[in-house]
PDB file of C-alpha atoms in Angstrom:
ATOM      1  CA  UNK A  10       5.800 -17.677 107.322  1.00 92.00           C
ATOM      2  CA  UNK A  11       2.229 -18.517 108.345  1.00 96.00           C
ATOM      3  CA  UNK A  12       1.011 -21.988 107.363  1.00 98.00           C
ATOM      4  CA  UNK A  13      -2.552 -23.197 107.985  1.00 98.00           C
ATOM      5  CA  UNK A  14      -2.949 -26.964 107.658  1.00 98.00           C
ATOM      6  CA  UNK A  15      -6.391 -28.556 107.469  1.00 98.00           C
ATOM      7  CA  UNK A  16      -7.540 -32.151 107.635  1.00 98.00           C
ATOM      8  CA  UNK A  17     -10.235 -33.007 105.064  1.00 98.00           C
ATOM      9  CA  UNK A  18     -12.919 -35.473 106.189  1.00 98.00           C
ATOM     10  CA  UNK A  19     -15.324 -33.985 108.742  1.00 97.00           C
ATOM     11  CA  UNK A  20     -12.920 -31.111 109.313  1.00 98.00           C
ATOM     12  CA  UNK A  21     -13.658 -29.037 106.249  1.00 98.00           C
ATOM     13  CA  UNK A  22     -16.307 -31.430 104.848  1.00 98.00           C
ATOM     14  CA  UNK A  23     -19.659 -32.228 106.410  1.00 97.00           C
ATOM     15  CA  UNK A  24     -19.261 -35.969 105.763  1.00 96.00           C
ATOM     16  CA  UNK A  25     -16.440 -38.460 105.155  1.00 97.00           C
ATOM     17  CA  UNK A  26     -15.487 -38.684 101.494  1.00 98.00           C
ATOM     18  CA  UNK A  27     -13.942 -42.114 100.918  1.00 98.00           C
ATOM     19  CA  UNK A  28     -16.966 -44.442 100.813  1.00 98.00           C
ATOM     20  CA  UNK A  29     -18.982 -41.679  99.187  1.00 98.00           C
ATOM     21  CA  UNK A  30     -16.420 -41.448  96.375  1.00 98.00           C
ATOM     22  CA  UNK A  31     -16.274 -45.213  95.868  1.00 98.00           C
ATOM     23  CA  UNK A  32     -20.045 -45.369  95.383  1.00 98.00           C
ATOM     24  CA  UNK A  33     -20.031 -42.222  93.247  1.00 98.00           C
ATOM     25  CA  UNK A  34     -17.431 -43.793  90.938  1.00 97.00           C
ATOM     26  CA  UNK A  35     -19.140 -47.187  90.744  1.00 97.00           C
ATOM     27  CA  UNK A  36     -22.520 -45.652  89.824  1.00 96.00           C
ATOM     28  CA  UNK A  37     -20.936 -43.844  86.888  1.00 95.00           C
ATOM     29  CA  UNK A  38     -18.814 -46.694  85.555  1.00 95.00           C
ATOM     30  CA  UNK A  39     -19.957 -50.223  86.496  1.00 94.00           C
ATOM     31  CA  UNK A  40     -23.137 -49.916  88.595  1.00 96.00           C
ATOM     32  CA  UNK A  41     -23.194 -53.689  89.109  1.00 96.00           C
ATOM     33  CA  UNK A  42     -20.287 -53.226  91.536  1.00 96.00           C
ATOM     34  CA  UNK A  43     -22.745 -51.654  93.970  1.00 97.00           C
ATOM     35  CA  UNK A  44     -24.005 -55.149  94.843  1.00 96.00           C
ATOM     36  CA  UNK A  45     -20.794 -55.389  96.882  1.00 95.00           C
ATOM     37  CA  UNK A  46     -21.988 -52.695  99.310  1.00 97.00           C
ATOM     38  CA  UNK A  47     -23.003 -55.214 102.056  1.00 97.00           C
ATOM     39  CA  UNK A  48     -19.527 -56.775 101.807  1.00 97.00           C
ATOM     40  CA  UNK A  49     -17.979 -53.312 102.157  1.00 97.00           C
ATOM     41  CA  UNK A  50     -20.076 -52.636 105.254  1.00 97.00           C
ATOM     42  CA  UNK A  51     -18.808 -55.894 106.748  1.00 98.00           C
ATOM     43  CA  UNK A  52     -15.247 -54.855 105.858  1.00 97.00           C
ATOM     44  CA  UNK A  53     -15.765 -51.562 107.704  1.00 97.00           C
ATOM     45  CA  UNK A  54     -16.964 -53.483 110.748  1.00 97.00           C
ATOM     46  CA  UNK A  55     -13.880 -55.713 110.532  1.00 97.00           C
ATOM     47  CA  UNK A  56     -11.689 -52.633 110.595  1.00 96.00           C
ATOM     48  CA  UNK A  57     -13.583 -51.198 113.565  1.00 95.00           C
ATOM     49  CA  UNK A  58     -13.018 -54.317 115.637  1.00 96.00           C
ATOM     50  CA  UNK A  59      -9.330 -54.386 114.758  1.00 95.00           C
ATOM     51  CA  UNK A  60      -9.049 -57.276 112.291  1.00 97.00           C
ATOM     52  CA  UNK A  61      -6.896 -55.184 109.925  1.00 96.00           C
ATOM     53  CA  UNK A  62      -5.691 -51.628 109.380  1.00 95.00           C
ATOM     54  CA  UNK A  63      -6.790 -48.737 107.209  1.00 96.00           C
ATOM     55  CA  UNK A  64      -4.361 -49.421 104.370  1.00 97.00           C
ATOM     56  CA  UNK A  65      -5.666 -52.916 103.467  1.00 97.00           C
ATOM     57  CA  UNK A  66      -9.238 -51.698 104.007  1.00 98.00           C
ATOM     58  CA  UNK A  67      -8.792 -48.859 101.547  1.00 98.00           C
ATOM     59  CA  UNK A  68      -7.068 -51.057  98.974  1.00 98.00           C
ATOM     60  CA  UNK A  69      -9.904 -53.580  99.235  1.00 98.00           C
ATOM     61  CA  UNK A  70     -12.556 -50.871  98.805  1.00 98.00           C
ATOM     62  CA  UNK A  71     -10.899 -49.401  95.727  1.00 97.00           C
ATOM     63  CA  UNK A  72     -10.429 -52.804  94.097  1.00 97.00           C
ATOM     64  CA  UNK A  73     -14.071 -53.684  94.808  1.00 97.00           C
ATOM     65  CA  UNK A  74     -15.755 -50.503  93.562  1.00 97.00           C
ATOM     66  CA  UNK A  75     -13.204 -49.150  91.075  1.00 96.00           C
ATOM     67  CA  UNK A  76     -11.036 -52.082  89.999  1.00 95.00           C
ATOM     68  CA  UNK A  77      -7.412 -53.016  90.500  1.00 94.00           C
ATOM     69  CA  UNK A  78      -6.396 -50.705  87.637  1.00 93.00           C
ATOM     70  CA  UNK A  79      -8.336 -47.538  86.839  1.00 92.00           C
ATOM     71  CA  UNK A  80      -8.549 -45.800  83.471  1.00 83.00           C
ATOM     72  CA  UNK A  81      -7.035 -42.290  83.809  1.00 84.00           C
ATOM     73  CA  UNK A  82      -9.571 -40.684  81.434  1.00 82.00           C
ATOM     74  CA  UNK A  83     -12.692 -41.821  83.277  1.00 83.00           C
ATOM     75  CA  UNK A  84     -11.058 -41.201  86.645  1.00 93.00           C
ATOM     76  CA  UNK A  85     -10.249 -37.591  85.752  1.00 91.00           C
ATOM     77  CA  UNK A  86     -13.786 -36.733  84.662  1.00 93.00           C
ATOM     78  CA  UNK A  87     -15.459 -38.408  87.624  1.00 96.00           C
ATOM     79  CA  UNK A  88     -13.094 -37.021  90.251  1.00 96.00           C
ATOM     80  CA  UNK A  89     -13.564 -33.522  88.808  1.00 96.00           C
ATOM     81  CA  UNK A  90     -17.339 -33.875  89.111  1.00 97.00           C
ATOM     82  CA  UNK A  91     -17.091 -35.317  92.621  1.00 98.00           C
ATOM     83  CA  UNK A  92     -14.698 -32.614  93.819  1.00 98.00           C
ATOM     84  CA  UNK A  93     -16.918 -29.883  92.392  1.00 98.00           C
ATOM     85  CA  UNK A  94     -19.920 -31.266  94.278  1.00 98.00           C
ATOM     86  CA  UNK A  95     -17.972 -31.544  97.548  1.00 98.00           C
ATOM     87  CA  UNK A  96     -16.692 -27.961  97.346  1.00 98.00           C
ATOM     88  CA  UNK A  97     -20.027 -26.476  96.254  1.00 97.00           C
ATOM     89  CA  UNK A  98     -22.296 -28.441  98.588  1.00 97.00           C
ATOM     90  CA  UNK A  99     -20.277 -30.400 101.130  1.00 97.00           C
ATOM     91  CA  UNK A 100     -18.086 -27.958 103.079  1.00 98.00           C
ATOM     92  CA  UNK A 101     -18.850 -26.929 106.641  1.00 97.00           C
ATOM     93  CA  UNK A 102     -19.735 -23.229 106.960  1.00 96.00           C
ATOM     94  CA  UNK A 103     -17.216 -22.651 109.742  1.00 96.00           C
ATOM     95  CA  UNK A 104     -14.471 -24.212 107.618  1.00 97.00           C
ATOM     96  CA  UNK A 105     -15.273 -21.870 104.741  1.00 96.00           C
ATOM     97  CA  UNK A 106     -15.122 -18.870 107.086  1.00 96.00           C
ATOM     98  CA  UNK A 107     -11.844 -19.971 108.670  1.00 96.00           C
ATOM     99  CA  UNK A 108     -10.247 -20.685 105.279  1.00 97.00           C
ATOM    100  CA  UNK A 109     -11.203 -17.188 104.141  1.00 96.00           C
ATOM    101  CA  UNK A 110      -9.750 -15.688 107.319  1.00 95.00           C
ATOM    102  CA  UNK A 111      -6.474 -17.631 107.000  1.00 96.00           C
ATOM    103  CA  UNK A 112      -6.233 -16.679 103.338  1.00 96.00           C
ATOM    104  CA  UNK A 113      -6.774 -12.993 104.138  1.00 96.00           C
ATOM    105  CA  UNK A 114      -4.031 -13.246 106.781  1.00 95.00           C
ATOM    106  CA  UNK A 115      -1.652 -14.377 104.060  1.00 96.00           C
ATOM    107  CA  UNK A 116      -1.305 -17.961 105.288  1.00 97.00           C
ATOM    108  CA  UNK A 117      -0.097 -20.739 103.031  1.00 97.00           C
ATOM    109  CA  UNK A 118      -3.051 -23.146 102.956  1.00 98.00           C
ATOM    110  CA  UNK A 119      -2.243 -26.872 103.077  1.00 98.00           C
ATOM    111  CA  UNK A 120      -4.689 -29.775 102.951  1.00 98.00           C
ATOM    112  CA  UNK A 121      -3.268 -32.842 104.758  1.00 98.00           C
ATOM    113  CA  UNK A 122      -5.479 -35.902 104.558  1.00 98.00           C
ATOM    114  CA  UNK A 123      -5.558 -39.678 104.543  1.00 98.00           C
ATOM    115  CA  UNK A 124      -7.951 -39.513 101.597  1.00 98.00           C
ATOM    116  CA  UNK A 125      -6.574 -40.663  98.214  1.00 97.00           C
ATOM    117  CA  UNK A 126      -4.687 -37.973  96.389  1.00 97.00           C
ATOM    118  CA  UNK A 127      -6.505 -38.680  93.115  1.00 96.00           C
ATOM    119  CA  UNK A 128      -9.579 -36.842  94.404  1.00 97.00           C
ATOM    120  CA  UNK A 129      -8.185 -34.930  97.398  1.00 98.00           C
ATOM    121  CA  UNK A 130      -5.950 -32.931  95.053  1.00 97.00           C
ATOM    122  CA  UNK A 131      -8.933 -31.737  93.051  1.00 97.00           C
ATOM    123  CA  UNK A 132     -10.883 -30.821  96.178  1.00 98.00           C
ATOM    124  CA  UNK A 133      -7.880 -28.915  97.457  1.00 98.00           C
ATOM    125  CA  UNK A 134      -7.407 -27.069  94.170  1.00 97.00           C
ATOM    126  CA  UNK A 135     -11.060 -26.041  93.967  1.00 98.00           C
ATOM    127  CA  UNK A 136     -11.129 -24.977  97.625  1.00 97.00           C
ATOM    128  CA  UNK A 137      -8.113 -22.723  97.104  1.00 97.00           C
ATOM    129  CA  UNK A 138      -5.395 -24.673  98.903  1.00 98.00           C
ATOM    130  CA  UNK A 139      -1.811 -24.000  97.902  1.00 97.00           C
ATOM    131  CA  UNK A 140      -0.685 -27.599  98.531  1.00 98.00           C
ATOM    132  CA  UNK A 141      -2.247 -31.018  99.118  1.00 98.00           C
ATOM    133  CA  UNK A 142      -0.645 -33.841 101.095  1.00 98.00           C
ATOM    134  CA  UNK A 143      -2.617 -37.075 100.700  1.00 98.00           C
ATOM    135  CA  UNK A 144      -2.394 -40.850 100.407  1.00 98.00           C
ATOM    136  CA  UNK A 145      -0.606 -41.800  97.197  1.00 97.00           C
ATOM    137  CA  UNK A 146      -1.322 -44.748  94.903  1.00 96.00           C
ATOM    138  CA  UNK A 147       0.983 -46.783  92.706  1.00 96.00           C
ATOM    139  CA  UNK A 148       0.783 -46.198  88.946  1.00 93.00           C
ATOM    140  CA  UNK A 149       1.316 -48.799  86.238  1.00 92.00           C
ATOM    141  CA  UNK A 150       3.998 -48.346  83.582  1.00 88.00           C
ATOM    142  CA  UNK A 151       1.409 -46.849  81.198  1.00 86.00           C
ATOM    143  CA  UNK A 152       0.071 -44.403  83.800  1.00 84.00           C
ATOM    144  CA  UNK A 153      -3.028 -46.212  85.037  1.00 90.00           C
ATOM    145  CA  UNK A 154      -3.838 -45.818  88.722  1.00 93.00           C
ATOM    146  CA  UNK A 155      -3.867 -48.990  90.813  1.00 96.00           C
ATOM    147  CA  UNK A 156      -5.694 -49.862  94.022  1.00 96.00           C
ATOM    148  CA  UNK A 157      -2.353 -50.273  95.805  1.00 97.00           C
ATOM    149  CA  UNK A 158      -1.192 -47.539  98.175  1.00 97.00           C
ATOM    150  CA  UNK A 159       2.342 -46.232  97.732  1.00 96.00           C
ATOM    151  CA  UNK A 160       4.090 -46.420 101.085  1.00 95.00           C
ATOM    152  CA  UNK A 161       1.779 -45.862 104.038  1.00 96.00           C
ATOM    153  CA  UNK A 162      -1.686 -44.418 104.437  1.00 97.00           C
ATOM    154  CA  UNK A 163      -1.324 -40.679 105.204  1.00 98.00           C
ATOM    155  CA  UNK A 164      -2.801 -41.049 108.692  1.00 97.00           C
ATOM    156  CA  UNK A 165      -1.790 -40.271 112.283  1.00 96.00           C
ATOM    157  CA  UNK A 166       2.026 -40.299 112.629  1.00 97.00           C
ATOM    158  CA  UNK A 167       2.483 -40.846 108.887  1.00 98.00           C
ATOM    159  CA  UNK A 168       0.602 -37.614 108.214  1.00 98.00           C
ATOM    160  CA  UNK A 169       3.066 -35.689 110.375  1.00 98.00           C
ATOM    161  CA  UNK A 170       5.996 -37.385 108.608  1.00 98.00           C
ATOM    162  CA  UNK A 171       4.589 -36.350 105.236  1.00 98.00           C
ATOM    163  CA  UNK A 172       4.087 -32.769 106.444  1.00 98.00           C
ATOM    164  CA  UNK A 173       7.696 -32.642 107.629  1.00 98.00           C
ATOM    165  CA  UNK A 174       8.831 -34.036 104.264  1.00 97.00           C
ATOM    166  CA  UNK A 175       6.808 -31.336 102.495  1.00 97.00           C
ATOM    167  CA  UNK A 176       8.376 -28.598 104.623  1.00 97.00           C
ATOM    168  CA  UNK A 177      11.816 -29.963 103.767  1.00 97.00           C
ATOM    169  CA  UNK A 178      11.011 -30.153 100.043  1.00 96.00           C
ATOM    170  CA  UNK A 179       9.849 -26.532 100.123  1.00 96.00           C
ATOM    171  CA  UNK A 180      13.010 -25.518 102.029  1.00 97.00           C
ATOM    172  CA  UNK A 181      10.870 -24.178 104.879  1.00 96.00           C
ATOM    173  CA  UNK A 182      12.733 -24.144 108.185  1.00 96.00           C
ATOM    174  CA  UNK A 183      10.407 -25.185 111.001  1.00 94.00           C
ATOM    175  CA  UNK A 184      11.767 -22.363 113.155  1.00 95.00           C
ATOM    176  CA  UNK A 185      10.663 -19.827 110.552  1.00 95.00           C
ATOM    177  CA  UNK A 186       7.119 -21.163 110.228  1.00 97.00           C
ATOM    178  CA  UNK A 187       4.076 -20.489 112.396  1.00 97.00           C
ATOM    179  CA  UNK A 188       1.855 -23.526 111.847  1.00 98.00           C
ATOM    180  CA  UNK A 189      -1.847 -23.778 112.641  1.00 98.00           C
ATOM    181  CA  UNK A 190      -3.503 -27.190 112.332  1.00 98.00           C
ATOM    182  CA  UNK A 191      -7.196 -28.097 112.291  1.00 98.00           C
ATOM    183  CA  UNK A 192      -8.534 -31.643 112.714  1.00 98.00           C
ATOM    184  CA  UNK A 193     -11.713 -33.407 113.783  1.00 97.00           C
ATOM    185  CA  UNK A 194      -9.978 -36.559 115.035  1.00 96.00           C
ATOM    186  CA  UNK A 195      -7.705 -37.440 117.935  1.00 96.00           C
ATOM    187  CA  UNK A 196      -5.677 -39.667 115.579  1.00 96.00           C
ATOM    188  CA  UNK A 197      -4.091 -36.422 114.389  1.00 97.00           C
ATOM    189  CA  UNK A 198      -2.533 -35.820 117.826  1.00 97.00           C
ATOM    190  CA  UNK A 199       1.041 -36.022 116.427  1.00 98.00           C
ATOM    191  CA  UNK A 200       0.374 -33.080 114.101  1.00 98.00           C
ATOM    192  CA  UNK A 201      -1.725 -31.221 116.677  1.00 98.00           C
ATOM    193  CA  UNK A 202       1.255 -31.398 119.050  1.00 97.00           C
ATOM    194  CA  UNK A 203       3.621 -30.342 116.261  1.00 97.00           C
ATOM    195  CA  UNK A 204       1.649 -27.184 115.442  1.00 97.00           C
ATOM    196  CA  UNK A 205       2.119 -23.813 117.093  1.00 97.00           C
ATOM    197  CA  UNK A 206      -1.663 -23.490 117.292  1.00 97.00           C
ATOM    198  CA  UNK A 207      -3.926 -26.522 117.205  1.00 97.00           C
ATOM    199  CA  UNK A 208      -7.706 -26.792 116.980  1.00 97.00           C
ATOM    200  CA  UNK A 209     -10.025 -29.713 117.630  1.00 97.00           C
ATOM    201  CA  UNK A 210     -12.933 -29.350 115.185  1.00 97.00           C
ATOM    202  CA  UNK A 211     -16.410 -30.584 116.196  1.00 96.00           C
ATOM    203  CA  UNK A 212     -14.704 -32.886 118.716  1.00 96.00           C
ATOM    204  CA  UNK A 213     -16.195 -35.955 120.361  1.00 94.00           C
ATOM    205  CA  UNK A 214     -16.290 -35.896 124.164  1.00 94.00           C
ATOM    206  CA  UNK A 215     -13.054 -37.890 124.301  1.00 95.00           C
ATOM    207  CA  UNK A 216     -11.335 -35.574 121.819  1.00 96.00           C
ATOM    208  CA  UNK A 217     -12.626 -32.444 123.574  1.00 96.00           C
ATOM    209  CA  UNK A 218     -11.259 -33.728 126.885  1.00 96.00           C
ATOM    210  CA  UNK A 219      -7.873 -34.399 125.278  1.00 96.00           C
ATOM    211  CA  UNK A 220      -7.944 -30.933 123.672  1.00 96.00           C
ATOM    212  CA  UNK A 221      -8.537 -29.229 127.002  1.00 96.00           C
ATOM    213  CA  UNK A 222      -5.704 -31.192 128.589  1.00 96.00           C
ATOM    214  CA  UNK A 223      -3.312 -30.393 125.721  1.00 96.00           C
ATOM    215  CA  UNK A 224      -4.458 -26.744 125.561  1.00 95.00           C
ATOM    216  CA  UNK A 225      -5.686 -27.030 121.989  1.00 97.00           C
ATOM    217  CA  UNK A 226      -8.455 -24.722 120.882  1.00 96.00           C
ATOM    218  CA  UNK A 227     -11.932 -26.044 120.109  1.00 96.00           C
ATOM    219  CA  UNK A 228     -13.942 -24.958 117.060  1.00 96.00           C
ATOM    220  CA  UNK A 229     -17.412 -25.825 115.834  1.00 96.00           C
ATOM    221  CA  UNK A 230     -17.251 -25.678 112.045  1.00 96.00           C
ATOM    222  CA  UNK A 231     -20.955 -26.542 111.816  1.00 94.00           C
ATOM    223  CA  UNK A 232     -21.579 -22.889 112.693  1.00 92.00           C
ATOM    224  CA  UNK A 233     -20.934 -20.089 110.239  1.00 86.00           C
ATOM    225  CA  UNK A 234     -18.514 -18.253 112.514  1.00 76.00           C
ATOM    226  CA  UNK A 235     -16.730 -21.410 113.656  1.00 67.00           C
ATOM    227  CA  UNK A 236     -17.704 -20.640 117.284  1.00 66.00           C
ATOM    228  CA  UNK A 237     -14.087 -20.314 118.428  1.00 58.00           C
ATOM    229  CA  UNK A 238     -13.449 -21.509 121.956  1.00 53.00           C
ATOM    230  CA  UNK A 239     -10.196 -21.702 123.809  1.00 47.00           C
ATOM    231  CA  UNK A 240      -9.415 -23.721 126.933  1.00 44.00           C
TER     232      UNK A 240
END
C-alpha cells in the first residue's frame, strides 16, 4: 500500500493558515474582536521566545477571535468559505503537481497537520485527501466547539503518534505500507524519519542541512514541477 502524507501550512499552502483563519472568522462574526490583533502579535512573540507552548497559544487565539464556545452553524459556513478560498487560491503549484502525481500512482493521500481539524478537514476534503489527521477540539454536551484542545496539539512527536494511531485504526500494518512524507518544517523530523521516503519542502538553510545529513529529498513547491532534488 502506498501512502502519501502531507503537512498543511507552507507545505501545500503558500502561507500559514491559523492566524489567517482567526481573522477571517472574526471579520465575519464579531469584527470588534479584531482590536485584539496587537495583543495576538504580542502572544506570538511570547511563544517565539519560549514563554509558553503552542497549545496554550492556540487556545488563547481561538478564545480571543472566535470565543470560548463557537456556534456550529456559523462555524460550518465560514470554514467552508475559508477552505474553498485556500484550495482555489492558496496552494503551492508544486504541491498541486505532486498531489496529482501521487493520486495517479494510486497512493492513499493523508493530510497530517497541527492546524485545527474544524477547518483542516474541509481543506483536505476539497483538495482530494482520503484522510485528515489534525488537532482536535473539545465539544460541549450540545455539540458546540470550544477553544480547548483535546489531548495534545498535533505537532512534532504528537503528529507521528497520531499517524501511527490512524494506521492502527485502519488495520494497516506498517510493514505493508510504503509511506512518503512531505513537510516544510524540521519539527516534523519524527515523521520524516518514520517515512520510507521523506521530503523537505522549501526548507530553510538549517532544515536543508538536516535534510542532506538525513538523506531526505528536497523539493521546491513554489515551482510548478516541484523542482525535485535528492541528496
